Amino acid sequence: MYHRLVRDAVSVATPDDDLWTAYVEALGVSLSRARADRGLSQERVAHAAGISTFTYRKLEKGESNPGTPANPRLRTLVSLAEVLDVPLRSILPPDARGIAPGR
């Protein structure tokens, strides 16, 4: 979903990296708000969705590893929406334009 250029063994982010990072950070905010609105803990949501608490916490931060944007599987997102009792579209940020790497 995103590209990195490697120059002299140093990874350099491209513009679509920044867009993807912003997108998954907004996704994390949506997940956090939906969870808080329902009074659920991160642990409970993660367990019910079939993912680890560590993974769920990372999703709420919008990252998979420090400095690396999250890239959750569709099944994970669908499961989280079901657990949070919200439509999938309500946790996805509204504007996804510009994140396709080939555009």
Coordinates of C-alpha atoms in Angstrom, one line a residue:
M1 CA 0.0 0.0 0.0
Y2 CA 2.9 2.3 0.3
H3 CA 6.4 2.8 -1.2
R4 CA 9.7 3.4 0.2
L5 CA 12.8 4.5 -1.7
V6 CA 16.2 3.2 -0.4
R7 CA 19.2 5.4 -0.9
D8 CA 22.5 4.5 0.6
A9 CA 20.7 2.0 2.9
V10 CA 18.5 4.8 4.3
S11 CA 14.8 4.5 3.9
V12 CA 13.1 7.7 2.6
A13 CA 9.3 8.1 2.8
T14 CA 7.5 9.1 -0.4
P15 CA 4.5 11.4 -0.4
D16 CA 2.0 8.5 -0.5
D17 CA 3.6 7.2 2.7
D18 CA 2.6 10.4 4.4
L19 CA -1.0 10.1 3.1
W20 CA -1.3 6.5 4.2
T21 CA 0.2 7.3 7.6
A22 CA -2.4 10.1 8.0
Y23 CA -5.2 7.8 6.9
V24 CA -4.4 5.0 9.3
E25 CA -3.9 7.5 12.2
A26 CA -7.4 8.8 11.5
L27 CA -8.6 5.1 11.4
G28 CA -7.0 4.7 14.9
V29 CA -8.8 7.7 16.2
S30 CA -12.1 6.4 14.9
L31 CA -11.5 3.0 16.5
S32 CA -10.6 4.7 19.8
R33 CA -13.7 6.9 19.8
A34 CA -16.1 4.0 18.9
R35 CA -14.6 1.9 21.7
A36 CA -14.8 4.7 24.2
D37 CA -18.4 5.5 23.2
R38 CA -19.3 1.9 24.1
G39 CA -17.3 1.9 27.3
L40 CA -15.2 -1.0 26.2
S41 CA -11.6 -1.7 27.1
Q42 CA -8.9 -2.3 24.5
E43 CA -8.5 -5.8 25.8
R44 CA -12.2 -6.6 25.5
V45 CA -12.4 -5.3 21.9
A46 CA -9.2 -7.1 20.9
H47 CA -10.3 -10.4 22.4
A48 CA -13.8 -10.3 20.9
A49 CA -12.3 -9.4 17.4
G50 CA -9.8 -12.3 17.6
I51 CA -6.6 -10.2 17.7
S52 CA -4.1 -9.5 20.4
T53 CA -4.4 -6.6 22.7
F54 CA -0.9 -5.5 21.5
T55 CA -2.1 -5.4 17.9
Y56 CA -5.3 -3.5 18.8
R57 CA -3.4 -0.9 20.7
K58 CA -1.1 -0.5 17.7
L59 CA -4.1 0.0 15.4
E60 CA -5.4 2.7 17.6
K61 CA -2.1 4.4 17.3
G62 CA -2.1 3.9 13.5
E63 CA 1.1 1.9 13.5
S64 CA 2.3 -1.7 13.2
N65 CA 5.9 -1.0 14.4
P66 CA 7.4 2.2 15.6
G67 CA 7.6 4.5 12.5
T68 CA 5.7 2.1 10.3
P69 CA 2.1 2.8 9.5
A70 CA -0.5 0.1 10.2
N71 CA -1.9 -1.9 7.3
P72 CA -4.7 -4.0 8.8
R73 CA -6.4 -6.8 7.0
L74 CA -9.9 -6.3 5.8
R75 CA -11.1 -9.2 8.0
T76 CA -9.7 -7.5 11.0
L77 CA -11.5 -4.2 10.2
V78 CA -14.8 -6.0 9.6
S79 CA -14.4 -7.9 12.9
L80 CA -13.6 -4.7 14.8
A81 CA -16.7 -3.0 13.3
E82 CA -18.8 -5.9 14.3
V83 CA -17.5 -6.0 17.9
L84 CA -17.9 -2.2 18.1
D85 CA -21.5 -2.5 16.7
V86 CA -20.9 0.1 14.0
P87 CA -20.9 0.0 10.2
L88 CA -17.5 -0.5 8.7
R89 CA -17.7 2.8 6.9
S90 CA -18.1 4.6 10.2
I91 CA -14.6 3.7 11.3
L92 CA -12.9 4.3 7.9
P93 CA -11.8 7.8 7.3
P94 CA -13.9 9.5 4.6
D95 CA -11.3 10.6 2.2
A96 CA -9.0 8.0 0.8
R97 CA -8.0 9.9 -2.3
G98 CA -4.3 9.9 -3.1
I99 CA -3.2 6.8 -1.1
A100 CA -3.0 4.4 -4.1
P101 CA 0.7 4.0 -4.7
G102 CA 0.4 4.0 -8.5
R103 CA -1.4 7.3 -8.8

